[in-house]
Coordinates of C-alpha atoms in Angstrom, one line a residue:
Chain E
X1 CA -5.5 -15.9 -24.9
X2 CA -6.9 -12.9 -23.0
X3 CA -5.6 -12.9 -19.4
X4 CA -7.6 -9.8 -18.4
X5 CA -10.7 -8.4 -20.1
X6 CA -12.1 -5.2 -18.8
X7 CA -15.5 -3.9 -20.0
X8 CA -16.9 -0.4 -19.2
X9 CA -14.9 -0.1 -16.0
X10 CA -16.0 2.9 -14.0
X11 CA -15.0 4.5 -10.7
X12 CA -16.8 7.4 -9.1
X13 CA -15.6 9.3 -6.0
X14 CA -18.3 11.5 -4.5
X15 CA -19.8 12.4 -7.9
X16 CA -16.4 12.7 -9.6
X17 CA -15.7 10.1 -12.3
X18 CA -12.0 9.1 -12.0
X19 CA -12.3 6.2 -14.5
X20 CA -14.9 6.6 -17.1
X21 CA -16.1 3.3 -18.8
X22 CA -12.7 2.1 -19.9
X23 CA -12.5 -1.2 -21.8
X24 CA -9.4 -3.1 -22.8
X25 CA -7.8 -6.5 -22.7
X26 CA -4.4 -7.9 -22.0
X27 CA -3.1 -11.0 -23.8
X28 CA -1.1 -13.7 -22.2
X29 CA 2.6 -12.9 -22.3
X30 CA 2.4 -9.3 -23.4
X31 CA 3.3 -6.0 -21.8
X32 CA 0.3 -3.7 -21.9
X33 CA 0.9 -0.1 -21.0
X34 CA -1.3 2.7 -19.7
X35 CA 0.2 6.0 -20.7
X36 CA -1.2 9.2 -19.2
X37 CA -0.6 12.2 -17.1
X38 CA -1.1 12.6 -13.3
X39 CA -4.7 12.2 -12.4
X40 CA -5.6 10.3 -15.6
X41 CA -7.0 7.3 -13.7
X42 CA -4.0 4.9 -14.1
X43 CA -3.6 3.9 -10.5
X44 CA -7.3 3.9 -9.9
X45 CA -7.7 1.4 -12.7
X46 CA -5.0 -0.8 -11.2
X47 CA -6.6 -0.4 -7.7
X48 CA -9.9 -1.6 -9.1
X49 CA -8.4 -4.6 -10.8
X50 CA -6.3 -5.6 -7.7
X51 CA -9.0 -5.1 -5.1
X52 CA -7.8 -1.9 -3.5
X53 CA -10.7 0.1 -4.8
X54 CA -14.3 -0.9 -5.3
X55 CA -15.7 -0.9 -8.8
X56 CA -18.6 1.5 -9.5
X57 CA -19.5 0.0 -12.8
X58 CA -18.4 -2.4 -15.5
X59 CA -16.9 -5.9 -15.5
X60 CA -13.5 -7.6 -15.0
X61 CA -12.7 -11.0 -16.3
X62 CA -9.5 -12.8 -15.4
X63 CA -8.6 -15.9 -17.5
X64 CA -12.2 -15.9 -18.8
X65 CA -13.8 -15.9 -15.4
X66 CA -15.8 -13.0 -14.1
X67 CA -14.2 -11.6 -10.9
X68 CA -16.1 -8.4 -10.7
X69 CA -16.5 -7.6 -7.0
X70 CA -14.6 -10.7 -5.9
X71 CA -11.0 -9.5 -6.0
X72 CA -9.8 -11.8 -3.2
X73 CA -10.4 -14.8 -5.4
X74 CA -8.2 -13.2 -8.1
X75 CA -5.4 -11.8 -5.9
X76 CA -3.4 -15.1 -5.8
X77 CA -2.9 -14.8 -9.6
X78 CA -1.7 -11.2 -9.4
X79 CA 1.6 -9.6 -8.5
X80 CA 1.3 -6.0 -7.6
X81 CA 4.1 -3.4 -7.5
X82 CA 2.8 0.0 -6.4
X83 CA 4.2 3.3 -7.3
X84 CA 5.9 3.6 -3.9
X85 CA 7.8 0.7 -2.3
X86 CA 5.7 -0.7 0.5
X87 CA 7.9 -3.4 2.1
X88 CA 8.8 -3.6 5.8
X89 CA 11.6 -1.2 6.7
X90 CA 12.8 -3.2 9.7
X91 CA 13.0 -6.5 7.8
X92 CA 16.0 -7.5 5.6
X93 CA 15.6 -7.9 1.9
X94 CA 15.6 -11.7 2.3
X95 CA 13.1 -11.6 5.1
X96 CA 10.8 -9.3 3.2
X97 CA 10.7 -11.6 0.2
X98 CA 10.1 -14.7 2.4
X99 CA 7.3 -12.9 4.2
X100 CA 5.7 -11.9 1.0
X101 CA 5.9 -15.5 -0.2
X102 CA 4.2 -16.6 3.0
X103 CA 1.3 -14.2 2.3
X104 CA 0.6 -16.2 -0.8
X105 CA 0.7 -19.5 1.1
X106 CA 4.1 -20.7 -0.2
X107 CA 5.7 -23.3 2.0
X108 CA 8.9 -22.5 3.9
X109 CA 11.4 -24.3 1.6
X110 CA 9.8 -23.0 -1.6
X111 CA 9.7 -19.4 -0.5
X112 CA 13.2 -19.4 0.8
X113 CA 14.6 -20.9 -2.4
X114 CA 12.6 -18.5 -4.6
X115 CA 13.6 -15.5 -2.5
X116 CA 17.3 -16.4 -2.8
X117 CA 16.9 -16.9 -6.6
X118 CA 15.2 -13.6 -7.0
X119 CA 17.8 -11.7 -5.0
X120 CA 20.4 -13.2 -7.3
X121 CA 18.4 -12.4 -10.4
X122 CA 17.8 -8.8 -9.3
X123 CA 21.5 -8.3 -8.3
X124 CA 20.6 -7.8 -4.6
X125 CA 22.4 -10.8 -3.1
X126 CA 24.9 -8.7 -1.3
X127 CA 22.1 -6.6 0.3
X128 CA 20.1 -9.7 1.2
X129 CA 20.8 -9.4 4.9
X130 CA 20.6 -5.6 5.1
X131 CA 17.4 -4.0 6.4
X132 CA 15.1 -2.6 3.8
X133 CA 15.4 0.9 5.3
X134 CA 19.1 0.8 4.4
X135 CA 18.4 0.3 0.7
X136 CA 18.7 3.0 -1.9
X137 CA 15.6 4.1 -3.7
X138 CA 16.5 2.1 -6.8
X139 CA 17.3 -1.0 -4.7
X140 CA 14.0 -0.6 -2.9
X141 CA 12.1 -0.5 -6.2
X142 CA 13.9 -3.6 -7.4
X143 CA 13.1 -5.5 -4.2
X144 CA 9.5 -4.4 -4.4
X145 CA 9.3 -5.8 -7.9
X146 CA 10.9 -9.1 -6.7
X147 CA 8.3 -9.2 -3.9
X148 CA 5.6 -8.8 -6.6
X149 CA 6.7 -11.9 -8.4
X150 CA 7.8 -14.1 -5.5
X151 CA 4.6 -16.3 -6.0
X152 CA 5.0 -16.4 -9.8
X153 CA 1.8 -14.6 -10.6
X154 CA -0.1 -14.9 -13.9
X155 CA 0.0 -11.2 -14.3
X156 CA 2.2 -8.5 -12.8
X157 CA 0.9 -4.9 -12.2
X158 CA 3.6 -2.4 -12.3
X159 CA 2.6 1.1 -11.3
X160 CA 5.1 3.7 -12.5
X161 CA 8.1 1.4 -11.9
X162 CA 10.8 3.9 -12.7
X163 CA 9.4 7.2 -11.3
X164 CA 11.7 9.0 -8.9
X165 CA 14.7 6.8 -9.3
X166 CA 18.0 7.6 -10.9
X167 CA 18.8 6.9 -14.6
X168 CA 21.1 3.9 -14.0
X169 CA 18.6 2.1 -11.8
X170 CA 15.7 3.0 -14.1
X171 CA 17.6 1.3 -16.9
X172 CA 18.3 -1.8 -14.8
X173 CA 14.6 -2.0 -13.9
X174 CA 13.6 -1.7 -17.6
X175 CA 16.0 -4.5 -18.4
X176 CA 14.5 -6.6 -15.6
X177 CA 11.0 -5.9 -16.9
X178 CA 12.1 -7.0 -20.4
X179 CA 13.6 -10.1 -18.9
X180 CA 10.4 -11.0 -17.0
X181 CA 8.5 -10.5 -20.2
X182 CA 10.9 -12.8 -22.1
X183 CA 10.3 -15.4 -19.5
X184 CA 6.6 -15.2 -20.2
X185 CA 5.2 -12.9 -17.5
X186 CA 2.2 -10.9 -18.5
X187 CA 2.6 -7.3 -17.4
X188 CA 0.3 -4.4 -17.0
X189 CA 2.4 -1.3 -16.8
X190 CA 1.5 2.3 -16.1
X191 CA 3.9 5.0 -16.9
X192 CA 4.3 8.6 -17.9
X193 CA 7.6 8.0 -19.7
X194 CA 6.8 7.7 -23.4
X195 CA 10.2 6.1 -24.2
X196 CA 9.6 3.5 -21.6
X197 CA 6.2 2.7 -23.0
X198 CA 7.5 2.6 -26.5
X199 CA 10.5 0.4 -25.6
X200 CA 8.7 -2.1 -23.4
X201 CA 5.1 -2.4 -24.4
X202 CA 3.5 -4.4 -27.2
X203 CA 0.3 -2.6 -26.8
X204 CA -0.6 0.7 -25.3
X205 CA -3.6 2.8 -24.3
X206 CA -3.5 6.5 -23.8
X207 CA -5.6 7.5 -20.8
X208 CA -6.6 11.1 -20.1
X209 CA -9.2 12.3 -17.6
X210 CA -10.3 8.7 -16.9
X211 CA -10.9 7.8 -20.5
X212 CA -9.0 5.7 -23.0
X213 CA -8.5 8.0 -25.9
X214 CA -6.4 5.7 -28.1
X215 CA -5.4 2.1 -27.9
X216 CA -3.3 -0.3 -30.1
X217 CA 0.0 -1.7 -30.8
X218 CA 2.9 0.7 -31.0
X219 CA 3.0 0.2 -34.8
X220 CA -0.7 0.9 -35.1
X221 CA -0.4 4.1 -33.0
X222 CA 2.6 5.3 -35.1
X223 CA 0.7 4.8 -38.3
X224 CA -1.7 7.5 -37.3
X225 CA 1.1 10.1 -37.3
X226 CA 2.7 8.9 -40.5
X227 CA 0.2 11.0 -42.5
X228 CA 2.5 13.9 -42.0
X229 CA 6.0 14.3 -43.4
X230 CA 8.5 16.5 -41.6
X231 CA 12.0 17.7 -42.5
X232 CA 14.0 19.8 -40.0
X233 CA 16.6 22.2 -41.5
X234 CA 19.4 24.0 -39.7
X235 CA 20.3 27.1 -41.7
X236 CA 23.2 29.5 -41.7
X237 CA 21.0 32.6 -41.3
X238 CA 17.7 34.1 -40.1
X239 CA 14.7 32.4 -41.8
X240 CA 11.9 34.7 -40.5
X241 CA 12.2 37.2 -43.3
X242 CA 12.0 34.5 -46.0
X243 CA 9.1 32.6 -44.5
X244 CA 6.3 34.3 -46.5
X245 CA 8.1 33.6 -49.8
X246 CA 8.6 30.0 -48.9
X247 CA 4.9 29.6 -48.0
X248 CA 3.9 31.1 -51.3
X249 CA 6.3 29.0 -53.4
X250 CA 5.5 25.7 -51.5
X251 CA 1.8 26.0 -50.8
X252 CA 1.5 22.3 -49.7
X253 CA 4.1 22.9 -46.9
X254 CA 3.9 24.7 -43.6
X255 CA 7.1 26.3 -42.2
X256 CA 7.6 26.4 -38.4
X257 CA 10.4 28.3 -36.9
X258 CA 12.2 26.5 -34.1
X259 CA 14.0 27.6 -31.0
X260 CA 16.2 30.0 -33.1
X261 CA 15.3 31.7 -36.3
X262 CA 17.8 29.5 -38.1
X263 CA 16.0 26.3 -37.3
X264 CA 13.0 25.5 -39.5
X265 CA 10.7 22.6 -39.5
X266 CA 8.8 21.9 -42.8
X267 CA 5.6 19.9 -42.5
X268 CA 3.6 18.5 -45.4
X269 CA 0.9 15.9 -45.9
X270 CA 2.6 14.7 -49.1
X271 CA 6.3 13.8 -49.7
X272 CA 8.7 16.8 -49.4
X273 CA 11.0 17.3 -52.3
X274 CA 14.3 18.4 -50.8
X275 CA 16.1 19.8 -53.8
X276 CA 13.7 22.8 -54.6
X277 CA 13.7 23.7 -51.0
X278 CA 17.5 23.6 -50.6
X279 CA 17.8 25.6 -53.8
X280 CA 15.4 28.4 -52.5
X281 CA 17.3 28.5 -49.2
X282 CA 20.5 29.0 -51.1
X283 CA 18.9 31.7 -53.2
X284 CA 17.9 33.5 -50.0
X285 CA 21.5 33.4 -48.7
X286 CA 20.5 30.7 -46.2
X287 CA 23.1 27.9 -46.4
X288 CA 21.7 24.5 -45.3
X289 CA 23.9 23.0 -42.7
X290 CA 21.7 20.1 -41.8
X291 CA 18.5 18.6 -43.2
X292 CA 16.9 15.8 -41.1
X293 CA 13.9 13.8 -42.0
X294 CA 11.8 13.4 -38.9
X295 CA 10.2 10.0 -38.4
X296 CA 6.9 10.2 -36.5
X297 CA 7.3 9.3 -32.8
X298 CA 5.0 7.9 -30.3
X299 CA 5.4 11.2 -28.5
X300 CA 3.8 13.1 -31.4
X301 CA 1.0 10.6 -31.5
X302 CA 0.4 11.1 -27.8
X303 CA 0.6 14.9 -28.0
X304 CA -1.6 15.0 -31.0
X305 CA -4.2 12.7 -29.5
X306 CA -4.3 14.1 -26.0
X307 CA -3.1 17.7 -26.4
X308 CA -0.9 17.2 -23.4
X309 CA 2.8 18.3 -23.5
X310 CA 4.8 15.3 -22.4
X311 CA 7.7 17.3 -21.1
X312 CA 5.5 19.1 -18.6
X313 CA 3.9 15.8 -17.6
X314 CA 7.2 14.2 -17.0
X315 CA 8.6 17.2 -15.1
X316 CA 5.6 17.2 -12.8
X317 CA 5.9 13.4 -12.1
X318 CA 9.7 13.6 -11.6
X319 CA 9.3 16.4 -9.1
X320 CA 6.8 14.3 -7.1
X321 CA 9.0 11.3 -7.4
X322 CA 12.0 13.2 -6.0
X323 CA 10.0 14.5 -3.1
X324 CA 9.6 10.8 -2.2
X325 CA 5.8 10.9 -2.5
X326 CA 4.1 8.4 -4.7
X327 CA 1.9 9.7 -7.5
X328 CA -1.6 8.5 -7.7
X329 CA -3.3 8.9 -10.9
Chain S
X1 CA -3.3 -24.6 4.8
X2 CA -2.3 -21.6 2.7
X3 CA -4.3 -19.3 4.9
X4 CA -2.7 -20.7 8.0
X5 CA 0.8 -20.0 6.5
X6 CA -0.2 -16.4 5.9
X7 CA -1.8 -16.1 9.3
X8 CA 1.2 -17.5 11.2
X9 CA 3.7 -15.5 9.2
X10 CA 1.9 -12.2 9.9
X11 CA 1.7 -13.1 13.6
X12 CA 5.4 -14.1 13.8
X13 CA 6.5 -11.0 11.9
X14 CA 4.5 -8.8 14.3
X15 CA 5.9 -10.6 17.4
X16 CA 9.4 -10.1 16.1
X17 CA 9.0 -6.6 14.8
X18 CA 7.0 -5.1 17.6
X19 CA 6.1 -7.1 20.7
X20 CA 9.3 -8.9 21.4
X21 CA 11.4 -5.8 21.2
X22 CA 13.3 -5.1 24.5
X23 CA 11.4 -1.8 25.2
X24 CA 8.1 -3.6 25.1
X25 CA 9.2 -6.5 27.2
X26 CA 10.6 -4.1 29.8
X27 CA 7.3 -2.2 29.6
X28 CA 5.5 -5.5 30.5
X29 CA 7.8 -5.9 33.5
X30 CA 8.0 -2.3 34.8
X31 CA 4.4 -1.4 34.4
X32 CA 2.9 -3.8 37.0
X33 CA 5.7 -3.1 39.5
X34 CA 5.0 0.7 39.1
X35 CA 1.2 0.2 39.6
X36 CA 1.7 -2.0 42.6
X37 CA 4.1 0.5 44.2
X38 CA 1.7 3.3 43.5
X39 CA -1.2 1.5 45.3
X40 CA 1.1 0.8 48.3
X41 CA 2.4 4.3 48.5
X42 CA -0.9 6.1 48.0
X43 CA -3.2 3.9 50.1
X44 CA -3.8 5.3 53.7
X45 CA -4.5 1.8 55.0
X46 CA -2.3 -1.3 54.4
X47 CA -3.1 -3.0 51.1
X48 CA -3.1 -6.7 50.5
X49 CA -1.2 -7.9 47.4
X50 CA -4.1 -10.3 46.7
X51 CA -6.6 -7.3 46.6
X52 CA -4.3 -5.5 44.2
X53 CA -3.7 -8.3 41.8
X54 CA -6.9 -8.2 39.7
X55 CA -6.6 -4.5 39.1
X56 CA -2.9 -4.6 38.2
X57 CA -3.5 -7.6 35.9
X58 CA -6.4 -5.8 34.1
X59 CA -4.5 -2.6 33.7
X60 CA -1.4 -4.3 32.4
X61 CA -3.4 -5.9 29.7
X62 CA -5.3 -2.8 28.9
X63 CA -2.3 -0.5 28.6
X64 CA -0.2 -3.1 26.9
X65 CA -2.6 -3.9 24.1
X66 CA -4.7 -1.0 23.1
X67 CA -2.0 1.5 22.2
X68 CA 0.4 -1.1 20.8
X69 CA -2.0 -2.3 18.2
X70 CA -3.4 1.1 17.4
X71 CA 0.2 2.4 16.9
X72 CA 1.5 -0.5 14.9
X73 CA -1.5 -0.6 12.5
X74 CA -1.4 3.2 12.0
X75 CA 2.3 3.1 11.4
X76 CA 2.0 0.3 8.8
X77 CA -0.9 2.3 7.2
X78 CA 1.3 5.4 7.0
X79 CA 4.3 3.6 5.3
X80 CA 1.8 1.7 3.1
X81 CA 3.1 -1.8 4.1
X82 CA -0.4 -2.5 5.4
X83 CA -1.5 -2.2 1.7
X84 CA 0.6 -5.3 1.0
X85 CA -1.5 -7.3 3.5
X86 CA -4.7 -6.0 2.0
X87 CA -3.5 -7.2 -1.4
X88 CA -2.8 -10.7 -0.2
X89 CA -5.2 -13.4 -1.1
X90 CA -6.5 -13.9 2.5
X91 CA -9.9 -12.8 3.8
X92 CA -10.1 -9.5 5.7
X93 CA -11.3 -11.2 8.8
X94 CA -8.3 -13.6 8.9
X95 CA -5.9 -10.7 8.2
X96 CA -7.3 -8.7 11.1
X97 CA -7.2 -11.7 13.4
X98 CA -3.6 -12.3 12.4
X99 CA -2.7 -8.6 13.1
X100 CA -4.5 -8.7 16.5
X101 CA -3.2 -12.1 17.7
X102 CA 0.2 -10.7 18.5
X103 CA -1.3 -8.0 20.7
X104 CA -3.5 -10.5 22.4
X105 CA -0.5 -12.7 23.3
X106 CA 1.4 -9.6 24.4
X107 CA -1.6 -8.7 26.7
X108 CA -1.7 -12.2 28.2
X109 CA 2.0 -12.1 28.9
X110 CA 1.6 -8.7 30.5
X111 CA -1.2 -10.1 32.7
X112 CA 0.9 -12.9 34.1
X113 CA 3.9 -10.7 35.0
X114 CA 2.2 -9.4 38.2
X115 CA 1.0 -13.0 38.9
X116 CA 4.6 -14.1 38.9
X117 CA 5.7 -11.3 41.2
X118 CA 2.7 -12.0 43.5
X119 CA 3.6 -15.7 43.7
X120 CA 6.7 -14.8 45.6
X121 CA 4.7 -12.8 48.2
X122 CA 1.4 -14.6 48.7
X123 CA -0.1 -18.1 48.3
X124 CA -2.2 -18.3 45.1
X125 CA -3.4 -21.9 45.6
X126 CA -7.0 -20.8 46.1
X127 CA -7.2 -18.9 42.9
X128 CA -9.5 -20.3 40.2
X129 CA -6.9 -20.4 37.4
X130 CA -9.3 -21.6 34.8
X131 CA -11.4 -18.5 35.3
X132 CA -8.3 -16.3 35.5
X133 CA -7.1 -17.6 32.2
X134 CA -10.5 -17.2 30.5
X135 CA -10.9 -13.6 31.8
X136 CA -7.3 -12.6 30.9
X137 CA -7.8 -13.9 27.4
X138 CA -11.1 -12.1 27.0
X139 CA -9.8 -8.9 28.4
X140 CA -6.8 -9.1 26.1
X141 CA -9.0 -9.8 23.1
X142 CA -11.4 -6.9 24.0
X143 CA -8.6 -4.5 24.7
X144 CA -6.8 -5.4 21.4
X145 CA -10.0 -5.0 19.4
X146 CA -10.5 -1.6 21.1
X147 CA -7.0 -0.8 19.8
X148 CA -8.1 -2.0 16.3
X149 CA -11.1 0.2 16.6
X150 CA -8.9 3.2 17.4
X151 CA -6.4 2.3 14.6
X152 CA -9.3 2.4 12.1
X153 CA -10.5 5.7 13.4
X154 CA -7.3 7.7 13.1
X155 CA -4.7 8.3 10.4
X156 CA -1.7 9.5 12.4
X157 CA 0.4 7.7 14.9
X158 CA 0.2 10.4 17.5
X159 CA -3.6 10.5 17.1
X160 CA -3.7 6.8 17.9
X161 CA -1.9 7.5 21.3
X162 CA -4.3 10.3 22.1
X163 CA -7.4 8.5 21.1
X164 CA -6.3 5.4 23.1
X165 CA -6.3 7.6 26.3
X166 CA -9.7 8.8 25.5
X167 CA -10.9 5.3 26.2
X168 CA -8.4 4.0 28.6
X169 CA -8.6 6.6 31.4
X170 CA -12.4 6.5 31.8
X171 CA -12.1 2.7 32.0
X172 CA -9.3 3.0 34.5
X173 CA -11.5 5.1 36.9
X174 CA -14.9 3.6 36.2
X175 CA -14.2 -0.1 36.1
X176 CA -14.6 -0.6 39.8
X177 CA -10.9 -0.8 40.5
X178 CA -10.3 2.4 42.5
X179 CA -13.9 2.9 43.5
X180 CA -16.2 -0.1 43.9
X181 CA -19.1 0.0 41.5
X182 CA -21.6 0.2 44.3
X183 CA -20.0 3.4 45.6
X184 CA -20.0 5.2 42.2
X185 CA -22.6 8.0 41.8
X186 CA -25.9 6.5 40.4
X187 CA -25.7 8.7 37.2
X188 CA -22.2 7.5 36.4
X189 CA -22.9 3.8 37.1
X190 CA -24.5 3.1 33.6
X191 CA -21.3 4.4 32.0
X192 CA -19.3 2.0 34.0
X193 CA -21.4 -0.9 32.8
X194 CA -20.9 0.3 29.2
X195 CA -17.1 -0.3 29.6
X196 CA -15.7 -3.8 28.9
X197 CA -13.0 -3.6 31.5
X198 CA -15.6 -3.4 34.3
X199 CA -16.6 -7.0 33.4
X200 CA -13.0 -8.2 33.1
X201 CA -12.0 -6.8 36.4
X202 CA -15.0 -8.3 38.1
X203 CA -14.2 -11.8 36.8
X204 CA -10.6 -11.5 38.1
X205 CA -11.9 -10.3 41.5
X206 CA -14.2 -13.3 41.6
X207 CA -11.4 -15.7 40.5
X208 CA -8.7 -14.4 42.8
X209 CA -10.5 -13.0 45.9
X210 CA -14.1 -14.2 45.5
X211 CA -15.4 -10.7 45.8
X212 CA -16.8 -10.0 42.3
X213 CA -20.3 -8.4 42.2
X214 CA -21.6 -9.4 38.8
X215 CA -22.5 -13.0 37.8
X216 CA -19.5 -14.6 36.1
X217 CA -21.5 -15.9 33.2
X218 CA -22.8 -12.4 32.5
X219 CA -19.2 -11.0 32.7
X220 CA -18.0 -13.5 30.1
X221 CA -21.0 -12.9 27.9
X222 CA -20.5 -9.1 28.0
X223 CA -16.8 -9.4 27.2
X224 CA -17.5 -11.7 24.3
X225 CA -20.2 -9.3 23.1
X226 CA -17.8 -6.3 23.3
X227 CA -15.2 -8.3 21.4
X228 CA -17.5 -9.3 18.6
X229 CA -18.9 -5.8 18.3
X230 CA -15.5 -4.1 18.2
X231 CA -14.0 -6.6 15.8
X232 CA -17.0 -6.5 13.4
X233 CA -17.3 -2.8 13.5
X234 CA -13.5 -2.4 12.9
X235 CA -13.4 -4.8 10.0
X236 CA -16.5 -3.1 8.5
X237 CA -14.7 0.2 8.8
X238 CA -11.4 -1.2 7.3
X239 CA -13.5 -2.4 4.3
X240 CA -15.3 0.9 4.0
X241 CA -12.5 3.3 4.6
X242 CA -9.3 1.6 3.4
X243 CA -10.6 -0.1 0.3
X244 CA -11.8 2.9 -1.6

C-alpha cells in the first residue's frame, strides 16, 4: 500500500524552481531515500510534504487521500526529524519528549510512559533528567528522532539524520533507523551518504537540481552499472609506457591509470579474460601483485547518472555539519 | 480535547521556561516600585497614590508583555524550536493564542503588583474592580499582540528589544499619562488616539479615579479592535513569512 504519493510536486522561490515536478511514492513499511547534493531540493521536498513550505504545483496524497494544501490535517500522521536538532535547550530530555507528545494531543499517562520507553530504547535513560543543552551532538540527534516518533506516526521524515555527528553515534543512529524499520515504521530519509542510503533504503531516488534523475530499488539501480566489467590491477612497475600496446592488443578494453602509475583499472563492456592480460603484464616486466574484480557500486551509478563527485558532496556537507549549521537542500 | 492538551502544554512550558523565572518575577515587583518612586521624586507638587495607580498599572503591563513575547518568540525562531510548534497538528491561530497566553497572564500579574502595594497605603473600596479587571485583561492582550507583531517583524533577539521601544516610548508619552490628552498639541492628538494604551489608561482612570475622558464602551471597543487587528495581522504574517 502506498503511504505517500507525490505527483508533479513543484516549488518556486521568486522565479527559481527549487523542486521541479518530482513524482514518487513511498510504500508502507519501507525506507525510501532521497540522495542528492546540497541544494538539490531534498529539504524543500520534505518541507512541502510536512507543511513547512507551500506547494507551487502538483499533488500530495497520504494514505490515498489528497492533502494538497491541507498539511495540518496530515501532520498528526507524520513524525518529522529536521537536519538540525530543534528541541528546547532548557528542558530535560524527558520533559522534551513529554512536551512533544502533548503537541500531538497524547494524554498525560500515555506520553509519560512512551517517553520513558523511548529513552530506554535510544539508550538515553541516564541523561533523561539532564537539560537538552547539556547533551552531545549525537545524543541531541537521538533525542530528536525519539521526539519525532513519540506519537507513533504513520511515516517518519528523517532529514540528513547523521550529518555532522561522529562515526560512533552515526552508527548507532543507523542501527536505530533499522530497528524502527523492522518494527514497521515507514521512513522517508534524505541523505548525502551513499553507504547510508545503500544500507538502509529499499528504494532510492537521486535528486539533482530539483529533479529526480533516477529512481528504483537498490538492485534496480545497480543493474544499470552492471553493463561494465572492471578489474583493478596493482603492478610491480610503471604501466604508462605499456599502455598503448595494451590498448592495441585488447581493443575491447580501456586502461585507466590510477593514483600511481602502477595501479591500472581495466574497463570492458564484455567479460574480461584475466590470463591473457596477466601474461602480457609479465611480458612487459610488470609483475601482478593484485588483481581485483570490481563489483559495480551504487556510488558509481550515482556518479554516472548525476555527474556529481560524491566525495566532494560529502566533504561539503560534513564541513557544514561540523560548523553546527544545518544544511538545507 | 487534543487541541486543549497541546494548548495547555505550550502555555505551561512557556510559563515555566520564561515567565516564572526569578528575574522576571522580580521585574514584576521592582518595576512598579521604581515607577512610583520616580513620580514621587520628580513631581513638584505632592502626588496622590490613587492618581498614580492607573499609569503604573498600564506601564507595568506594557513593559512586561511586549518585549517578553517578542524576545521569546524570536529566540525560539532562532534556535528552530518554534518550527516544532509549526509542525504540530494544531491550527496556527490556536498555536499563537497558546504562545501569547503566558504573556497575557504575566501582564495581568504585573498589573496587580502596584494594586497590592497601593492597598497598604490607600483605600480602594470605591474602585470599580469589574472594570479594572476588564481593562487590565484587554491592555495585556493588546500589548502581548503588539509583542507578537514585533516578533513577526524581526529576525534577531536584539532587534526585538529595539523595535519594542519604537512602539513603547511614544505610547508612554502620548497615552495621557504624563500629559492629559486635552493638553497635548492638536497636531499630536490624533497620534495619541492611534495608540491602544491611550484607551487602556483611560478605562483605568475611570475605574479607579472616575476621571477618564473617553466613553468606557468606546475604550473597550477600541482595545478589542486593536487586539483583533494585531493578532490577525501577525498570524497572517507568520503564515506568509515563516511557512515559505
